[in-house]
Structures are given as C-alpha cells and as structure tokens.
PDB file of C-alpha atoms in Angstrom:
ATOM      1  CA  UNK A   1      -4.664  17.421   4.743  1.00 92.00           C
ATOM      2  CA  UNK A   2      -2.850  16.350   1.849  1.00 92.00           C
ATOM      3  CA  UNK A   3      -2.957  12.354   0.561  1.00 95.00           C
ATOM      4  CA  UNK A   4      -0.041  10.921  -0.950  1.00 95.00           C
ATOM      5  CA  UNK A   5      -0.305   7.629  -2.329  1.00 96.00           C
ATOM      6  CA  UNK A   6       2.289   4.778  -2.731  1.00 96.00           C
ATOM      7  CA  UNK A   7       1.723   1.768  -4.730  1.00 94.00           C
ATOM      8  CA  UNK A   8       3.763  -1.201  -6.257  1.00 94.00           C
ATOM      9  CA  UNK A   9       4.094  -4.738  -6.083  1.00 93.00           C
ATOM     10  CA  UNK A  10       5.028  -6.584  -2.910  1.00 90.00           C
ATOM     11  CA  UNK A  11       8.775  -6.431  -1.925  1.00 91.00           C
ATOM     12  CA  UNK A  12       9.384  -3.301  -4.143  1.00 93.00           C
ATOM     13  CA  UNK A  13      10.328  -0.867  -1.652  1.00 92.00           C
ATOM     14  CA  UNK A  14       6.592   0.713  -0.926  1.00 92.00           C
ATOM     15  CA  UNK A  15       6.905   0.744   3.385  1.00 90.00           C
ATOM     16  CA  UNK A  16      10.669   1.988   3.172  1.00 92.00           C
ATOM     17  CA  UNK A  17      10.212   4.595   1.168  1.00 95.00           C
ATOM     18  CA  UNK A  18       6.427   5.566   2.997  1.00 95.00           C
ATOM     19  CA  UNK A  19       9.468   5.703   6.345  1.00 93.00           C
ATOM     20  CA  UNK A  20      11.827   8.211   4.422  1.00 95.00           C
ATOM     21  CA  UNK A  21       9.030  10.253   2.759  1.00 95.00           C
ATOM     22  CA  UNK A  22       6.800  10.296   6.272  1.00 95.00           C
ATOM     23  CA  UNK A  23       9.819  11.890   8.267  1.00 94.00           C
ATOM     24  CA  UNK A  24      10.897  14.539   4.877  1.00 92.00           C
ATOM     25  CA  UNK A  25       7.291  15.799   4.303  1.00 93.00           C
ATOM     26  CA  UNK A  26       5.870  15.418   8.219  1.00 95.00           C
ATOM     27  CA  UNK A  27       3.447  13.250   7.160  1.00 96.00           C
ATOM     28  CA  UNK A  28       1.218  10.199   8.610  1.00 95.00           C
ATOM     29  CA  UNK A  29       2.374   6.905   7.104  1.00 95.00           C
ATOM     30  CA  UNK A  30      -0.679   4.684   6.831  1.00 94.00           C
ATOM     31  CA  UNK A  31       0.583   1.155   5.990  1.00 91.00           C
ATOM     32  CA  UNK A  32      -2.936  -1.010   5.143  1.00 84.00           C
ATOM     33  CA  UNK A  33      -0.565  -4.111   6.103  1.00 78.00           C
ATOM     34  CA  UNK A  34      -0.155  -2.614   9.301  1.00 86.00           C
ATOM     35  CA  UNK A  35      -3.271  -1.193  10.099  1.00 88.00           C
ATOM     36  CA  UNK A  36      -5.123  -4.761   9.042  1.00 82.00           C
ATOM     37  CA  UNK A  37      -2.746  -6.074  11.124  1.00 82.00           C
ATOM     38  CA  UNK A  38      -3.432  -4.020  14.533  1.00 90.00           C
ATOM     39  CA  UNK A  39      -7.275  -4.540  13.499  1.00 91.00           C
ATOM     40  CA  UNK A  40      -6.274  -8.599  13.778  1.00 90.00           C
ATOM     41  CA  UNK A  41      -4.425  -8.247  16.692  1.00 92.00           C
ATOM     42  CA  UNK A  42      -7.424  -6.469  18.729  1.00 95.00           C
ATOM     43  CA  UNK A  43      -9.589  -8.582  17.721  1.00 92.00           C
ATOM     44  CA  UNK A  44     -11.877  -5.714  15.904  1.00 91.00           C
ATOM     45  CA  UNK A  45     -14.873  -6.655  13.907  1.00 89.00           C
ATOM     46  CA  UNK A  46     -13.103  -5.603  11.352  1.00 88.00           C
ATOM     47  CA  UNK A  47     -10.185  -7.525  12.115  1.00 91.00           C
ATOM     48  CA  UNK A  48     -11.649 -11.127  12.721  1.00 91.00           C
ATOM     49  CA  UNK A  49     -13.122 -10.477   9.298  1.00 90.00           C
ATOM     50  CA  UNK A  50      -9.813  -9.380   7.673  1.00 87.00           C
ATOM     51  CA  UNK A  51      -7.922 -12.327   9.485  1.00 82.00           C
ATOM     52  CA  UNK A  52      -9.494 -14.936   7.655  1.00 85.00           C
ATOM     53  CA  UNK A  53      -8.271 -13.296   3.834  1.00 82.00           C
ATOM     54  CA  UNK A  54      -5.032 -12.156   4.956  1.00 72.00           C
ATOM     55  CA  UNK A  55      -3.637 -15.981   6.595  1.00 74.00           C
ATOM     56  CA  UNK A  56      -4.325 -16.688   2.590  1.00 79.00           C
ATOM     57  CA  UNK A  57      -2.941 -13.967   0.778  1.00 74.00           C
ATOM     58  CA  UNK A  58      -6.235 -12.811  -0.198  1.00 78.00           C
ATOM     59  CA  UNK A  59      -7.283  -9.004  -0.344  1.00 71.00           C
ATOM     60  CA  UNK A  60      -9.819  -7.985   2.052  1.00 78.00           C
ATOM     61  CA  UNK A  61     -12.827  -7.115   0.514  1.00 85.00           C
ATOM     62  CA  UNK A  62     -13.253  -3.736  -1.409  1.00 88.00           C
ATOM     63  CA  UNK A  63     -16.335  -2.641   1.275  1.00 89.00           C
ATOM     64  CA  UNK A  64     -14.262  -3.521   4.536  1.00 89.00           C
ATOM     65  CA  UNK A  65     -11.290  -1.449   3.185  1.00 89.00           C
ATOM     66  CA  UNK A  66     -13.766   1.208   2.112  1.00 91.00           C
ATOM     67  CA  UNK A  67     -14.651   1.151   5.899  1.00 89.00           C
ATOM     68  CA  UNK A  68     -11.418   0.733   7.209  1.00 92.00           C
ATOM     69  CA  UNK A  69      -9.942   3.797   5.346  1.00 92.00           C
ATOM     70  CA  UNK A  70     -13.115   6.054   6.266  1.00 92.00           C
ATOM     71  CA  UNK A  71     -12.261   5.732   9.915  1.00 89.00           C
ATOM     72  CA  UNK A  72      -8.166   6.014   9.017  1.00 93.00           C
ATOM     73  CA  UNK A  73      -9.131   9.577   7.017  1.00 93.00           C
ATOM     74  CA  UNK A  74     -11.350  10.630   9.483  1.00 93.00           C
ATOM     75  CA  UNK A  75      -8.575   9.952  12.707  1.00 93.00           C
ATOM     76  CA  UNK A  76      -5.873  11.993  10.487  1.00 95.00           C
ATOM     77  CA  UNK A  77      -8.183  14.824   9.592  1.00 93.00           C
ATOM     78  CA  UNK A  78      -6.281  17.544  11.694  1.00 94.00           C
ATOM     79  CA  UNK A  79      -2.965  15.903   9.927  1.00 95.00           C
ATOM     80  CA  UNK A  80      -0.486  17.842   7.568  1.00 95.00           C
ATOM     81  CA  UNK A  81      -0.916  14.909   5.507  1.00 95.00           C
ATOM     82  CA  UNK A  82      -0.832  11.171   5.197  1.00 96.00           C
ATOM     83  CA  UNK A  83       1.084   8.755   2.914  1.00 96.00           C
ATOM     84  CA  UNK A  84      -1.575   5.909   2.275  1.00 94.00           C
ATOM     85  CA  UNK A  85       0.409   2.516   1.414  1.00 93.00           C
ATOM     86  CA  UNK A  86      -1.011  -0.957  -0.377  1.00 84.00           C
ATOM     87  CA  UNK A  87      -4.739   1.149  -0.825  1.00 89.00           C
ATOM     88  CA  UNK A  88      -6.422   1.135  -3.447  1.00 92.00           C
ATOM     89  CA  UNK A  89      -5.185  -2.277  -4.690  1.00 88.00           C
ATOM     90  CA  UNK A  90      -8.519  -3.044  -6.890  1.00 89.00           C
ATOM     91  CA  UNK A  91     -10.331  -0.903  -9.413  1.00 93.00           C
ATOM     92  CA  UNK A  92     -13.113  -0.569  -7.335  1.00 94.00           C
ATOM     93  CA  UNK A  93     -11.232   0.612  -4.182  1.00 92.00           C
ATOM     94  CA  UNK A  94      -9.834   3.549  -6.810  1.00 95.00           C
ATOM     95  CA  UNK A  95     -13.279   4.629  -7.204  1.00 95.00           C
ATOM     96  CA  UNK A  96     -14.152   4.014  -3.205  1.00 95.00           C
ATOM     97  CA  UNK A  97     -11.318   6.126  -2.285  1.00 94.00           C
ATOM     98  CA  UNK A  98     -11.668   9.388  -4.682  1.00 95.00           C
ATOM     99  CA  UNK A  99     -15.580   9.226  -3.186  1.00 95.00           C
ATOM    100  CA  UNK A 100     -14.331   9.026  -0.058  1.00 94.00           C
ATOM    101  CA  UNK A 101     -12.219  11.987  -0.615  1.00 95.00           C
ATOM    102  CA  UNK A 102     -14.415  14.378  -2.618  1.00 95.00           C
ATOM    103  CA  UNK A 103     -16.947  13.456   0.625  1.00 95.00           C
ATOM    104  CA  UNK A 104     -14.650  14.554   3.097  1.00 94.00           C
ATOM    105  CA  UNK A 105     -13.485  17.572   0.970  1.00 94.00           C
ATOM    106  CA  UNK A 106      -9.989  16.470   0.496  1.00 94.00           C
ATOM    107  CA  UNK A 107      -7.937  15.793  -2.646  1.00 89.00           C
ATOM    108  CA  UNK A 108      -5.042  13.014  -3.472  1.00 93.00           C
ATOM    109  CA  UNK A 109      -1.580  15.167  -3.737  1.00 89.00           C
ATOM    110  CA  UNK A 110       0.176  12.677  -6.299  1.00 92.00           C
ATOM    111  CA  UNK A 111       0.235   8.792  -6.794  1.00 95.00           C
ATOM    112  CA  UNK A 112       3.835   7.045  -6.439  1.00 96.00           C
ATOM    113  CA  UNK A 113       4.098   3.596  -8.646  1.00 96.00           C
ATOM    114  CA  UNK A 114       7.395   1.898  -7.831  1.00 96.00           C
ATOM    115  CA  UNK A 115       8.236  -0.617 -10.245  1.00 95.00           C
ATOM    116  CA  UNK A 116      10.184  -3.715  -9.821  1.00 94.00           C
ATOM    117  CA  UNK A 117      10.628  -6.843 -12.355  1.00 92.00           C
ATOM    118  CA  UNK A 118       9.138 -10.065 -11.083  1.00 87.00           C
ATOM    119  CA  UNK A 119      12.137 -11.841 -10.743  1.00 87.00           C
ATOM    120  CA  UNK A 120      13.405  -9.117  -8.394  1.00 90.00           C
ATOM    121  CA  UNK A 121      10.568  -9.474  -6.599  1.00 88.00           C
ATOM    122  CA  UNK A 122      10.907 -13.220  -6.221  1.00 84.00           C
ATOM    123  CA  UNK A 123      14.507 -12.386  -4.838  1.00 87.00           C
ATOM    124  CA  UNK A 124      13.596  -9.796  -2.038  1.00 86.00           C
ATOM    125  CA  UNK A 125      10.526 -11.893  -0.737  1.00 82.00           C
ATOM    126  CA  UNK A 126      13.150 -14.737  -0.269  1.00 80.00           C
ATOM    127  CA  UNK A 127      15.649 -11.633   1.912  1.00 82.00           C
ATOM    128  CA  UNK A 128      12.452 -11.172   3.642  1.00 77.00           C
ATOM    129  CA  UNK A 129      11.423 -14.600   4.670  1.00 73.00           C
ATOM    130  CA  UNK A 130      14.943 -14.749   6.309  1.00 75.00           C
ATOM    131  CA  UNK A 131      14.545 -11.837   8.638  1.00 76.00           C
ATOM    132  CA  UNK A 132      10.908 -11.414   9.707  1.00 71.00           C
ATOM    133  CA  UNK A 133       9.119 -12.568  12.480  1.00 67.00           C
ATOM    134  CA  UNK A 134       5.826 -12.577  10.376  1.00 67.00           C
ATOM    135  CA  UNK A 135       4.174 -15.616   9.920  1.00 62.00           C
ATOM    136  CA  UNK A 136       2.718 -14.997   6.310  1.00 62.00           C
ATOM    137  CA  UNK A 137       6.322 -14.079   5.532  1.00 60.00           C
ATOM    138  CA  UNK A 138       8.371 -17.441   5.932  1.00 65.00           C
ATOM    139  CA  UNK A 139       5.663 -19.227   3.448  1.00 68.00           C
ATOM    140  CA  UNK A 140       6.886 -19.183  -0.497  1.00 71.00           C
ATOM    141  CA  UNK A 141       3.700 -19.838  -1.835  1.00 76.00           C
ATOM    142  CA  UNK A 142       2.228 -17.040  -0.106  1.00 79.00           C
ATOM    143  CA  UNK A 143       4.699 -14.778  -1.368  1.00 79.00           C
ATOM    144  CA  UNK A 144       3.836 -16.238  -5.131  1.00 83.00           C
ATOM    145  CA  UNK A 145       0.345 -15.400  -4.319  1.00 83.00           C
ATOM    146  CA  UNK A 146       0.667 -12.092  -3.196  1.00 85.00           C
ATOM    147  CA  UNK A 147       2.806 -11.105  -6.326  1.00 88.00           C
ATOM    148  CA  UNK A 148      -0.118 -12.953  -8.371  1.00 88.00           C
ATOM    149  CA  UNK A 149      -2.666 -11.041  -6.880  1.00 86.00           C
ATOM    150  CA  UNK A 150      -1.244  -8.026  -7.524  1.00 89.00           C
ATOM    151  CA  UNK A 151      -0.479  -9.046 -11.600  1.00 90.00           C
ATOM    152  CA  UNK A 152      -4.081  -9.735 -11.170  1.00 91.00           C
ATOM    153  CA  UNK A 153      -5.630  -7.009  -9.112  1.00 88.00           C
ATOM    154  CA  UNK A 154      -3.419  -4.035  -8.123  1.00 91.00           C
ATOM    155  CA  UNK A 155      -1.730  -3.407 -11.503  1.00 93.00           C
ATOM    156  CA  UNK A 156      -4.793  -3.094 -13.519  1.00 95.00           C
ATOM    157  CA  UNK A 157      -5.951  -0.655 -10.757  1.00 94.00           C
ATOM    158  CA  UNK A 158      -2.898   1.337 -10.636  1.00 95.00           C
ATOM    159  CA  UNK A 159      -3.414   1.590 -14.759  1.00 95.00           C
ATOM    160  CA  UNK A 160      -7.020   2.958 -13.891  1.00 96.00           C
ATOM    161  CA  UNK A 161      -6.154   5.282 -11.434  1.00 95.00           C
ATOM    162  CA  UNK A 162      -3.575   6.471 -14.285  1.00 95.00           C
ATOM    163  CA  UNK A 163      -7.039   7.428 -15.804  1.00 94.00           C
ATOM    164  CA  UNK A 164      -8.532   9.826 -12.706  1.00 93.00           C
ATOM    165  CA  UNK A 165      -5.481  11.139 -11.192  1.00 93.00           C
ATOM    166  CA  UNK A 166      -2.303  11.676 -12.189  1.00 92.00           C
ATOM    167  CA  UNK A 167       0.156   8.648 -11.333  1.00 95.00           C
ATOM    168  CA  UNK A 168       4.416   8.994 -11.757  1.00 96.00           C
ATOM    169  CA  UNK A 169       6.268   5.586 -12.199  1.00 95.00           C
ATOM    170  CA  UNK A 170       9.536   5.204 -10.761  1.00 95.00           C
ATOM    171  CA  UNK A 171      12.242   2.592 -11.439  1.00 95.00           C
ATOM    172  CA  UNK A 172      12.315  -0.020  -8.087  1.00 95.00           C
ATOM    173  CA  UNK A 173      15.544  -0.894  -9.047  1.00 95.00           C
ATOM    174  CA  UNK A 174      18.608   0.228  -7.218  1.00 93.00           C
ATOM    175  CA  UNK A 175      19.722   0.884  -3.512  1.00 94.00           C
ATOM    176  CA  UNK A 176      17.068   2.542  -1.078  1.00 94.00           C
ATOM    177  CA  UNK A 177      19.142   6.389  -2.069  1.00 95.00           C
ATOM    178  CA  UNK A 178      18.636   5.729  -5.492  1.00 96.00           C
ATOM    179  CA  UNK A 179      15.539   5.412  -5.456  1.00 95.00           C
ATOM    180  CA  UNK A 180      14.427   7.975  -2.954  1.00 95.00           C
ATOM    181  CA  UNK A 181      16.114  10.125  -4.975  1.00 95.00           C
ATOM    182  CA  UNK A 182      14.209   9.807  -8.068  1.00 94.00           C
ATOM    183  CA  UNK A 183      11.196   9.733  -6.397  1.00 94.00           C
ATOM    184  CA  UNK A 184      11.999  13.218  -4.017  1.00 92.00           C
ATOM    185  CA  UNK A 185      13.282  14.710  -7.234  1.00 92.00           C
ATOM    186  CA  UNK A 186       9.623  14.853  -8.880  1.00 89.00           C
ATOM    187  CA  UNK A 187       8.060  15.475  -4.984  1.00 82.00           C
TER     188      UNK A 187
END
C-alpha cells in the first residue's frame, strides 16, 4: 500500500483535491475531519473524546490520532493506496506516523503542501460558512481559530516533515484545474 499525504491550511483546497487524486490514482481518501467525525457520530470512545476538542477548534490529542490512524492503516492494509488528509498536523504526530509506518512495513509515497495566503483563506471559510450544513462551519471565530492553529501547529510540522521525507509545495491559488494540474504534473 502506498501513503500519499495532503496537507495545507484550512480552506486551501486539501479534501477537493484528496476527491480528484482518490478517483486518478484508485486510492482510499482518508479525510481525519471525516473520520473524527463518524467516530463522533457513533459515539466511539474515541469519538466522545474527540467531540469535546473539535466543538472548539482544538486538535485532538497527538496519542488519540496516533490510535485513530493505527486502526485507519490497519483497515486499508489490502488497499492500492490511501491519500491521508489533515494528519500529521503537529510535530509529534510526524514522528507518530513514520513509526507507525516503518511498524507496519509501509513507506509514505510523497507529501502534498498546498499553499494559500491567509487572506484567501479568510475569503473561502466565509464561501464555506454559506453552504454547509456543519455546525463548526457557520462560526467565524472558529474558522480564525482553526487557521491559528494551524500558523501555530501544522505549519511548523509540515516544515519538519520537510526534514524526514520529502515534501513538494504547490501554489493554492487558482481554479480547482489549475491546481490539480500542477500538482498531477509532479505525481
């Protein structure tokens, strides 16, 4: 099984382009959003536990994600491979995950950083607020948080991971084509 890995801020593009890529390369798309959600929604251990950071904008702690993603790599074992989107998001989850790997004698394919300005950010969380159904989307200081978070968190990890595995940047900016096609163009 191969591991691709998608990463970025929040409202740059990461689960659309996870959708393209997924049906191109007959992959698994593992959103963490998604998954933590479907762990809420059924009321898992995992899920009350992840409930209570999430509602805030919080990250989930790095040993219930280390969890969580053991039991998503072992499920897709007998995949071709997976695209994992939104994990690792800390420096420590980097280090969980190539453990976890190594472990389970697999190896990360490449490591897709889309980058988006924050102001362009600002304007696609607002897009999104005005067409989801999610909760934790219609709030504007969640959105603020998430993106602070990730200044915080996620970028500094993505710069670390830059120092384990090899990690290709791509411009956020443009229409969904655009930027698939930069980013199938060095696939």
């Amino acid at each position: 099984m191969e591991i691709l890995i998608i990463t970025g801020p929040p409202y740059s593009g990461k689960g659309t382009q996870c959708e393209i890529l997924k049906d191109e390369l007959h992959f698994e798309h593992i959103s963490t959003g998604d998954r933590c959600r479907l762990e809420k929604q059924n009321e898992t251990e995992i899920g009350k536990i992840m409930s209570q950071y999430e509602e805030k904008g919080d990250l989930v702690p790095d040993s219930i994600m280390k969890d969580l993603f053991s039991k998503i790599l072992d499920e897709n074992i007998a995949a071709k491979g997976i695209i994992l989107d939104g994990y690792p998001r800390t420096e420590p989850q980097v280090n969980d995950l190539l453990e976890l790997v190594k472990s389970k004698n697999l190896e990360i394919g490449k490591v897709i950083n889309i980058d988006v300005p924050k102001e362009e950010l600002l304007k696609r969380a607002q897009k999104r607020a005005e067409t989801s159904n999610r909760k934790d989307d219609k709030d504007a200081k969640i959105h603020l948080k998430r993106i602070e978070v990730f200044e915080s968190s996620t970028r500094p990890a993505i710069e670390y991971m830059k120092s384990k595995i090899k990690v290709l940047t791509f411009d956020g900016m443009g229409t969904i084509e655009e930027i698939t096609k930069r980013i199938k163009d060095n696939l």
